[in-house]
XYZ file of C-alpha atoms in Angstrom:
558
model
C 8.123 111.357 156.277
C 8.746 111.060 159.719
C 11.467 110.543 162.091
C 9.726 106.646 162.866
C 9.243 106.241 158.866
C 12.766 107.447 158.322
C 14.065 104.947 161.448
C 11.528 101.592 159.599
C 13.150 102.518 156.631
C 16.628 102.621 157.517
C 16.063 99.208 159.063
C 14.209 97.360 156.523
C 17.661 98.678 154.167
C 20.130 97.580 156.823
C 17.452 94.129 157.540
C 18.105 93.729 153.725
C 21.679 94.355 153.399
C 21.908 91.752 156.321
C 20.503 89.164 154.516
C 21.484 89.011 151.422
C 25.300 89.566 153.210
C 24.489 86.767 155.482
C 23.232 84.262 152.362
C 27.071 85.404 150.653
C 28.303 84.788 153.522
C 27.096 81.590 154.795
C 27.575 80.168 150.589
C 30.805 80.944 150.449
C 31.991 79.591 153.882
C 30.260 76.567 152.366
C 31.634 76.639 148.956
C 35.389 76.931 150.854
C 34.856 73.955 152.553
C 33.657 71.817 149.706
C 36.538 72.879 148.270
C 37.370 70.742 144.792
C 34.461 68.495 145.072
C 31.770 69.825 143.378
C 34.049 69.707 140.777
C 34.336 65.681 141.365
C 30.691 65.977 141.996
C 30.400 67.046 138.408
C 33.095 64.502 136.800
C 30.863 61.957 138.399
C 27.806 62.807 135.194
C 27.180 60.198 132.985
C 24.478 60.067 130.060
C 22.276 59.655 132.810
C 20.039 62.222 133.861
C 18.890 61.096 137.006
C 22.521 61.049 138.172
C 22.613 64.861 136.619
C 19.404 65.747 138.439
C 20.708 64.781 141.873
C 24.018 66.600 141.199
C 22.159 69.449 140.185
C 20.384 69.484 143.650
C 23.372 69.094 145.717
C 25.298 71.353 144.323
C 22.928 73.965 143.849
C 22.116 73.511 147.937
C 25.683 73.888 148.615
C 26.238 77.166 146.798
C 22.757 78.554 147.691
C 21.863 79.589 144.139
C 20.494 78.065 141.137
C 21.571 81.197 138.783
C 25.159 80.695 140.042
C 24.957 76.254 139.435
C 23.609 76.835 135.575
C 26.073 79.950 135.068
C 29.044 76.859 136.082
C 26.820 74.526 133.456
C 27.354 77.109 130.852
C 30.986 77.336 131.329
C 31.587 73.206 131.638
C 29.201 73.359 128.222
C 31.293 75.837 126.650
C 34.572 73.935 127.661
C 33.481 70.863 126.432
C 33.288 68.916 129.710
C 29.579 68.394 129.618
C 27.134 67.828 127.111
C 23.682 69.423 126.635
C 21.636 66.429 127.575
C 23.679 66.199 131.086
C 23.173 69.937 131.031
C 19.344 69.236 131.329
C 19.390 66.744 134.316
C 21.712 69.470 136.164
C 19.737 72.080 135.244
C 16.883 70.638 136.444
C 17.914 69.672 139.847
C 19.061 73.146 140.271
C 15.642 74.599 140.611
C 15.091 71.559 143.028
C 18.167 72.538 145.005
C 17.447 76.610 145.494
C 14.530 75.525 147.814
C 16.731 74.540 150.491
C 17.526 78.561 151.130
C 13.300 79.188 151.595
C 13.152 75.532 153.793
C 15.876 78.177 156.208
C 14.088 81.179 156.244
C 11.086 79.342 157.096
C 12.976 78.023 160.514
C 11.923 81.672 161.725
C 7.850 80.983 161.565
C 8.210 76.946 162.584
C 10.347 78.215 165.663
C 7.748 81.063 166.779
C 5.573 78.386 168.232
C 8.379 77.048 170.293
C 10.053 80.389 171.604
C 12.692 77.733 172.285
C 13.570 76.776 169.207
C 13.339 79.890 167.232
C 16.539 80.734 164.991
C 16.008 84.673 166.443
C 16.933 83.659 169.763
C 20.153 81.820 168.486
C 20.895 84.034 165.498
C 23.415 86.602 167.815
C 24.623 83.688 169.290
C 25.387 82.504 166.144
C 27.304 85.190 165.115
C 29.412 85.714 168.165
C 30.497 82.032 167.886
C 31.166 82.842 164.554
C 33.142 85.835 164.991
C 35.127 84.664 167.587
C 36.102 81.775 165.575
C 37.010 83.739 162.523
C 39.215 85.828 164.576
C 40.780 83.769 167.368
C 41.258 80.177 166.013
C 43.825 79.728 163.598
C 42.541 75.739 162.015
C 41.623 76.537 158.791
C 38.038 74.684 159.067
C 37.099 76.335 162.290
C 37.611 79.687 160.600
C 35.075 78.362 157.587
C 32.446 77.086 160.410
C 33.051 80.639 161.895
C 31.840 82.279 158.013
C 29.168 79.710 157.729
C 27.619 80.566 161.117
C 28.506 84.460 160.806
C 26.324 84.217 157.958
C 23.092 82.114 159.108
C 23.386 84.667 161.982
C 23.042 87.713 159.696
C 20.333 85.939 157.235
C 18.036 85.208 160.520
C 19.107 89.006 162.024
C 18.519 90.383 158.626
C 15.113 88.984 158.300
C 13.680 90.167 161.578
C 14.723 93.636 160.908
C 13.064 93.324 158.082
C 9.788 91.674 159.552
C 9.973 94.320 162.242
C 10.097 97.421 159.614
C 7.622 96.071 157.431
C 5.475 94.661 160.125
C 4.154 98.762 160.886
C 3.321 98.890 157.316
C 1.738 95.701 155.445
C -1.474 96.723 157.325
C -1.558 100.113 155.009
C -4.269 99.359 151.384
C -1.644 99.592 149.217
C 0.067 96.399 150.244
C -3.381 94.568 150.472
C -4.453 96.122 146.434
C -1.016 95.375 145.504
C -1.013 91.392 146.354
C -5.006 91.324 145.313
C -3.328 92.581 142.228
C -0.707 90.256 141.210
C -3.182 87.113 142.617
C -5.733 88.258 140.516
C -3.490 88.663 137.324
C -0.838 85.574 136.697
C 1.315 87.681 134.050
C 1.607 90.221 135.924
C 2.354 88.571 139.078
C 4.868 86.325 136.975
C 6.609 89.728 135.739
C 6.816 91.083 138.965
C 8.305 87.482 140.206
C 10.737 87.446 137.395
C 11.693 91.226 137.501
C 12.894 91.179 141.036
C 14.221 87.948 140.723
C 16.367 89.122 137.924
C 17.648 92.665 139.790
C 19.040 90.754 142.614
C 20.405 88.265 140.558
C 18.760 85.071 142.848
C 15.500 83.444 143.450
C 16.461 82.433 146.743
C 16.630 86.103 147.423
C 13.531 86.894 145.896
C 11.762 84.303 147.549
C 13.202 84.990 151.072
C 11.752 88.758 150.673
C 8.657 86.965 149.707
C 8.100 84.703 153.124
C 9.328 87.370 155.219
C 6.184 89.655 154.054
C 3.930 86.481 154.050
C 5.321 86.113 157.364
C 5.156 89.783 159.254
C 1.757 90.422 158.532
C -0.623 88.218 156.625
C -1.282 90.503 153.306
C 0.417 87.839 150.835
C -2.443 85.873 149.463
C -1.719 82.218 148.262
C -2.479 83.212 144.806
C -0.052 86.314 144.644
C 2.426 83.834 146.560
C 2.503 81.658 144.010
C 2.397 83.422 140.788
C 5.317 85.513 141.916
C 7.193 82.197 142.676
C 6.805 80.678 139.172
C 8.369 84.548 138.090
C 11.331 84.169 140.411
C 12.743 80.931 138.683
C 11.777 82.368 135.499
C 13.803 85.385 136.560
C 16.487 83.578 137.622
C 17.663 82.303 134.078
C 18.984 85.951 133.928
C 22.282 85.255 135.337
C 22.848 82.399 133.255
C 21.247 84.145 129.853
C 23.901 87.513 130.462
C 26.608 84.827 130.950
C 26.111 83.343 127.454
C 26.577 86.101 125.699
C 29.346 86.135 123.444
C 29.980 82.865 124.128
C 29.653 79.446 121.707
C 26.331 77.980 120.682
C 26.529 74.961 122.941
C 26.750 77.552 125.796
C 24.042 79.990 124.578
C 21.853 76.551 124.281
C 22.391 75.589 127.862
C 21.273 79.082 128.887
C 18.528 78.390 126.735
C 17.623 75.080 127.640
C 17.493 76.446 131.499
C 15.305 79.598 130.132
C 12.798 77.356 128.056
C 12.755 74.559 131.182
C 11.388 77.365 133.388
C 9.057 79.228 130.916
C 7.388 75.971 130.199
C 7.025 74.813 134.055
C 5.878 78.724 134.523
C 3.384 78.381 132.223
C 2.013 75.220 132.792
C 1.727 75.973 136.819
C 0.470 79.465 136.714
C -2.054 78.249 134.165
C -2.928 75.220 136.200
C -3.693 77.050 139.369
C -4.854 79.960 137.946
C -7.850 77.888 136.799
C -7.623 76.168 140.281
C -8.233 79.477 142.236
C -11.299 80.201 139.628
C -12.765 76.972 141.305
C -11.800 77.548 144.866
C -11.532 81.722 144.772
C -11.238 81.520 148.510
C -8.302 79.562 149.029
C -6.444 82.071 146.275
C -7.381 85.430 148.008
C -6.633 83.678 151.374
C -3.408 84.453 153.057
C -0.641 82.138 153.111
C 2.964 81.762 155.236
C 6.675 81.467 155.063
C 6.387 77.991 155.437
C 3.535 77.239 152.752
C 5.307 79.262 150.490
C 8.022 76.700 150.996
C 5.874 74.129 150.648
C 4.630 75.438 147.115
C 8.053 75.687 145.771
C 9.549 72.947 147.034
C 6.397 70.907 144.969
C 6.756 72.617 142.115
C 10.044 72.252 141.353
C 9.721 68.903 141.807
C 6.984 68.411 139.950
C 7.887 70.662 137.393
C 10.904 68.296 137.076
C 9.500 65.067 137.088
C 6.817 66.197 134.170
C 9.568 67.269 132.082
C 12.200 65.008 132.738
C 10.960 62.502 129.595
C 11.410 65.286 127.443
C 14.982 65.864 128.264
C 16.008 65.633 124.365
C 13.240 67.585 123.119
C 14.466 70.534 125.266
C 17.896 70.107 123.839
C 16.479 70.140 120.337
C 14.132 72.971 121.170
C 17.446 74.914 122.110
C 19.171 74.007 118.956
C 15.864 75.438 116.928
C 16.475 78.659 118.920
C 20.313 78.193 118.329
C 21.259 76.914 114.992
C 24.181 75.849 114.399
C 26.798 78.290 112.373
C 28.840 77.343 109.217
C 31.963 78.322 111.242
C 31.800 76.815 114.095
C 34.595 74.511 114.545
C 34.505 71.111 116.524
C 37.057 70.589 119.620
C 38.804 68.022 117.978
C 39.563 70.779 115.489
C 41.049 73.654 117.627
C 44.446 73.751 118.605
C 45.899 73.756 122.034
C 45.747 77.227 123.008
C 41.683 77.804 121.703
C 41.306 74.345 124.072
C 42.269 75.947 126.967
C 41.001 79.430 126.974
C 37.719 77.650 126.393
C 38.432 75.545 129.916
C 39.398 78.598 131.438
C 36.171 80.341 131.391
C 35.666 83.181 133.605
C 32.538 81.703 134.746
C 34.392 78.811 137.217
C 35.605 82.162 139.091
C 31.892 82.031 140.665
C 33.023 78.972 142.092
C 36.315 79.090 143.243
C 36.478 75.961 144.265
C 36.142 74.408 140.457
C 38.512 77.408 139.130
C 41.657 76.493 141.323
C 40.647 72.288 139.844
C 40.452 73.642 136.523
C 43.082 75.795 136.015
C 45.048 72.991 137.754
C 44.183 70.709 135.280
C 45.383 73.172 132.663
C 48.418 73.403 133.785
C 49.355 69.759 133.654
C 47.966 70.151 129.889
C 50.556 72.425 129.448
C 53.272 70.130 131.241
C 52.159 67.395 129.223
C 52.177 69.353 125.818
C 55.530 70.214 127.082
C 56.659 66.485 127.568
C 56.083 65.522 124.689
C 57.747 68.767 122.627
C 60.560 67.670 125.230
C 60.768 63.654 123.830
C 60.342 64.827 120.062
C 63.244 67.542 121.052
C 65.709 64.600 122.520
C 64.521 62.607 119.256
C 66.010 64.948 116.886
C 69.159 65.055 118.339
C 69.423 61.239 117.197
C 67.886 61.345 114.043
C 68.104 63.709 110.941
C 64.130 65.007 110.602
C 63.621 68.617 109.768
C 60.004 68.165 109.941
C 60.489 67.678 113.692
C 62.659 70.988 114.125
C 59.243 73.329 113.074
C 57.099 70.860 115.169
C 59.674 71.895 118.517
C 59.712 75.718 117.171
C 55.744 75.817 116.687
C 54.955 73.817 120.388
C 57.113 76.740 121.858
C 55.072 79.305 121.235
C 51.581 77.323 122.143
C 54.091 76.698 125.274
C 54.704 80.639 125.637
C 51.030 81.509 124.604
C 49.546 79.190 127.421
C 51.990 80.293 130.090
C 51.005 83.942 129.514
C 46.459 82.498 130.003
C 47.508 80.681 132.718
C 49.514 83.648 135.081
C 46.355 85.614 133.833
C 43.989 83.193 135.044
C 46.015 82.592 138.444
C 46.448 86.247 139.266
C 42.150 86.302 139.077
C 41.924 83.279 140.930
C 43.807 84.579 143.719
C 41.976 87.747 144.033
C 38.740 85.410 144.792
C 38.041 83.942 148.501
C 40.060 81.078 148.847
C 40.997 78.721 151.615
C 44.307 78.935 153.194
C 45.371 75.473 150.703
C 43.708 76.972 147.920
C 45.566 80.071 148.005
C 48.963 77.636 148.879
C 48.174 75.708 145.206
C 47.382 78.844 143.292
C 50.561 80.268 144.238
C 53.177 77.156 143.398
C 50.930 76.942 140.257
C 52.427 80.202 139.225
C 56.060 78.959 140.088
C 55.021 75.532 138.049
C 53.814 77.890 135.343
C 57.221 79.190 135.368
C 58.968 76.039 135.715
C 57.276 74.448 132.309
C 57.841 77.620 130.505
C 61.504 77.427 131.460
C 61.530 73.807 130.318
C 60.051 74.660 127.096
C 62.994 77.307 126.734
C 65.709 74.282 126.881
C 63.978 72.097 124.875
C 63.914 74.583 121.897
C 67.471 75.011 122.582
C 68.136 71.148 122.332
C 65.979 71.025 119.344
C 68.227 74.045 117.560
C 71.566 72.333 118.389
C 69.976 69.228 117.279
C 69.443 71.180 113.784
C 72.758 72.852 113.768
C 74.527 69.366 114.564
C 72.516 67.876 111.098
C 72.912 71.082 109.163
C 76.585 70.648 109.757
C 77.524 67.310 109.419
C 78.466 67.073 113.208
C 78.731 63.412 114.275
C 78.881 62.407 117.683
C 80.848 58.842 118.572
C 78.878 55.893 119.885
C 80.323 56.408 123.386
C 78.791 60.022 122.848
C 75.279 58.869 121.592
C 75.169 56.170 124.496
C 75.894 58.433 126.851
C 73.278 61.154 125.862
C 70.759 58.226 125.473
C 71.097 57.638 128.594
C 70.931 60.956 130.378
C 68.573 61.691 128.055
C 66.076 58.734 129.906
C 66.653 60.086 133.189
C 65.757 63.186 132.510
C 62.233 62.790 130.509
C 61.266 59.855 133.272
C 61.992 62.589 136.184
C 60.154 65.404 134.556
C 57.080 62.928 133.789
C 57.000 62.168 137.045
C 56.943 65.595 138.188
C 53.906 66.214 135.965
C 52.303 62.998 137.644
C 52.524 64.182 140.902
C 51.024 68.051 140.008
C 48.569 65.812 138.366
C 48.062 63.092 141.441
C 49.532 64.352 144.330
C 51.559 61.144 144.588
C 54.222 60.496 147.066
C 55.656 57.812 144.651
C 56.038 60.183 141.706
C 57.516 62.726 144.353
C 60.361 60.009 145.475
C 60.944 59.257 141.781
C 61.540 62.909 140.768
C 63.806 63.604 143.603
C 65.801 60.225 143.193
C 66.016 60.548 139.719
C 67.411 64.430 140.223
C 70.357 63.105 141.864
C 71.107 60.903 139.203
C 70.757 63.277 136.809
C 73.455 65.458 139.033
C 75.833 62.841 139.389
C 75.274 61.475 135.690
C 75.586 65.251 134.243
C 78.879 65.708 136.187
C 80.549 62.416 134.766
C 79.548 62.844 131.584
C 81.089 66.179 131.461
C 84.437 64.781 132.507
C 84.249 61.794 130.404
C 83.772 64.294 126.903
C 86.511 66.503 127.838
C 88.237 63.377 128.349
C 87.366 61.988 124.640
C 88.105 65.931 122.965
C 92.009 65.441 124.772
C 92.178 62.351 123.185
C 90.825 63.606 119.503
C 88.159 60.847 119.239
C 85.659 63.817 118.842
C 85.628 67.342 117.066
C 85.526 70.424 119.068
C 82.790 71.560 117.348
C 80.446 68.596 118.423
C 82.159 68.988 122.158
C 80.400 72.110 122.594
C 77.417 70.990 121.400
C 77.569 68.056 123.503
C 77.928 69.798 126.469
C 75.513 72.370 125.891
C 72.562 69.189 125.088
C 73.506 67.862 128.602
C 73.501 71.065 130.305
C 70.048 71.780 128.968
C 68.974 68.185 129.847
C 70.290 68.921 133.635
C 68.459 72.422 133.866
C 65.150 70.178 132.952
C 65.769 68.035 135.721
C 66.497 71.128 138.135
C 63.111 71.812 136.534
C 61.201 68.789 137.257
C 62.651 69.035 140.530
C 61.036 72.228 141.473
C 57.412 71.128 140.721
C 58.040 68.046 142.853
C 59.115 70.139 145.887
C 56.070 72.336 145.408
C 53.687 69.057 145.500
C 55.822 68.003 148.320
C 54.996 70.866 150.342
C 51.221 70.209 149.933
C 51.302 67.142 151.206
């Protein structure tokens, strides 16, 4: 090998590093600034699968990758957030959605007739615009338009030195036998799609490569082209297969259901024009470009969609054949708390962090609202004599403790991920919030053991007493209610509330203090119940302080 060979080789590396950086990097600049709504894009699925289909799309062209939109499918699947049959329509537009990343690289051949208007005259423009954006302006969305045109630079940079290093070299027999080869032989040229496909873990990848050697010298042939297209998507159910594993049947099924979608559209297309090119030999052994590679694709997967579409349940059924169902798999409705929520905190949102900083939000209000209610059935006990409700307080605590300790472990992986500058601000007064319903869940135990030593012992506290607790009581479970609304909302309302009813809480906790060691100097209660008393209160105020805290963090959002 030469020094020239050695130089062509170096650059088609650093052509390919380029790109498949610049495709990251332009995906996740986009991903940062859709921020939480593809998960709203998502919540918007109903029953109906054209809805699904469209969502599919979008999505899929925001993130750039149809592996990484059914790998989120499997994890809202597995959680329980989506069923299979809305699984299909997003599944489907997926594979419609990926073609937006080969509709971009084939700006570079549409340009070349226009010198003008070609994306290699702009791409290092591009980037320094980029750059300097990153690094010099401080507004949050100007630095993700910085990432988003640092990385269309580096894609369009990326595939010239490619074109340029392979250009010397798709004139040599080898690359002429090779694409004779797969055009000549549909499995083979389906393997080859799928294999690469599956190595780099994205068709849009795969495909890319693909246009930029139709594009630098002519030795793709239409039939090679599109053979190793239909092996791409079928290679890009990888992703989505390795992410099932271990996981729940629902979840293996929607990896399944994407896997048998793309088989079958494989299959029927590859046969289809296989027996096409037998007819018209000519066009098949013909050469094609970046831009009717894109055309092929783009047809296909539509196609491919609206053929299959009807038979939406009959892929979900299929997927159950190849999935049975287990004699110990359990329902949701059956699982407690804690298996609920480590199913909703999949690991697979973390390839969107976007939808892992909305769902591990939404988590955590679970857990404040699991720990309103053990709060309210705490408070209840104090008033009346059930032992039953004692256990329930104890056995809430430690699905209180258990989901505090997912959660922080969740958080601290979320905040290792790219995240805007308010994503990063949430995630980080989640984990105080985390701490702040843990905390409450410590007081309400402690109210729910006095309650038991207060009934164990006979302990009666006078009317005045009961009123008086009643009433702080109130305050307290409306203010930390509140405080869950607004984590939940972001409501200015519930903020006002929680702060307003704080103060109360203060004042009330302070008067009620005096009034009790007012009532013991009088003997018109026991000292026993007077410490109890004013432990319940001080408990009740902590809660507050509490509630308090999460509203200030919601506050500072805003």
């Amino acid at each position: 090998m030469n020094v020239t060979d050695l130089k062509n080789l170096f650059m088609f590396c650093g052509g390919l590093g380029m790109f498949l950086y610049g495709m990251h990097t332009m995906s996740d600049g986009i991903q940062k600034s859709a921020g939480n709504k593809m998960r709203q894009l998502l919540e918007m699925l109903t029953n109906n699968r054209l809805m699904a289909v469209l969502m599919g799309a979008l999505i899929t062209a925001i993130i750039q990758s149809s592996g990484a939109t059914t790998v989120m499918v499997v994890g809202f699947v597995n959680a329980g957030l989506m069923t299979l049959t809305q699984a299909v329509g997003v599944i489907m537009g997926a594979n419609i959605g990926t073609c937006i990343t080969s509709w971009i690289v084939s700006l570079g051949q549409l340009g070349d007739s226009m010198m003008l208007f070609s994306p290699s005259l702009y791409a290092p423009l591009l980037l320094g615009i980029g750059a300097i954006m990153i690094m010099f302006i401080k507004k949050p969305s100007s630095k993700l338009a910085g990432e988003i045109l640092v990385g269309l630079g580096l894609l369009f940079i990326g595939l010239d030195f490619m074109k340029d290093a392979a250009g010397s070299y798709t004139d040599l027999p080898i690359f002429k036998n090779a694409f004779e080869m797969f055009g000549s032989n549909p499995v083979l040229g389906i393997l080859i799609g799928a294999a690469v496909t599956a190595i780099m873990q994205s068709s849009s990848a795969s495909v890319g490569i693909l246009q930029m050697l139709a594009a630098s010298g002519g030795v793709v042939t239409a039939a090679s082209a599109v053979y190793i297209s239909l092996g791409s998507n079928i290679g890009s159910c990888c992703t989505a297969m390795l992410s099932s594993l271990g996981a729940p049947r629902n979840a293996k099924r929607a990896a399944v259901i994407h896997l048998s979608f793309n088989v079958i559209g494989a299959v029927l297309f590859g046969a289809g024009m296989f027996l096409f090119f037998q007819f018209r030999p000519a066009l098949g052994s013909g050469s094609i470009d970046s831009v009717g590679i894109s055309i092929f694709h783009t047809v296909f997967n539509i196609v491919c969609t609206a053929l299959l579409f009807p038979f939406a349940k009959a892929l979900v059924a299929l997927s159950g054949k190849v999935v049975p169902a287990g004699k110990k798999d359990k329902e949701l409705a059956q699982e407690n708390a804690v298996e609920e929520v480590v199913r909703h905190l999949d690991k697979r949102f973390l390839e969107t962090p976007g939808v892992a900083v909305e769902n591990v939000l939404n988590e955590v209000v679970h857990m404040g609202e699991i720990t309103l209610e053990n709060a309210t059935l705490a408070v209840r006990s104090v008033f009346d004599e059930m032992p039953d409700e004692y256990s329930k307080v104890y056995e809430n605590e430690k699905t209180i403790n258990s989901l505090e300790k997912l959660l922080t472990e969740y958080l601290v992986q979320i905040n290792n991920l790219s995240l805007t500058e308010k994503q990063h601000q949430i995630i980080n007064h989640l984990f105080y919030i985390v701490s702040d319903i843990e905390r409450v869940g410590d007081h309400t135990e402690n109210i729910a053991e006095m309650a038991e030593y207060l009934h164990n012992n006979n302990i009666v506290f006078s009317e005045t007493g009961i009123s008086d607790l009643k009433e702080i009581s109130e305050k307290v479970l409306a203010s930390f209610q509140y405080a869950i609304d607004a984590r939940k909302t972001g409501s200015k309302e519930s903020v006002r509330h929680v702060v307003k009813l704080e103060d109360m809480v203060d004042d009330l906790e302070e008067e009620l203090r005096e009034k009790h060691i007012a009532r013991l100097s009088n003997n018109e209660c026991s000292a026993s119940s007077g410490v109890i008393f004013l432990d319940i209160i001080s408990n009740l105020e902590r809660i507050s302080d509490h509630a308090d805290n999460i509203a200030g963090y919601v506050k500072d959002e805003m």
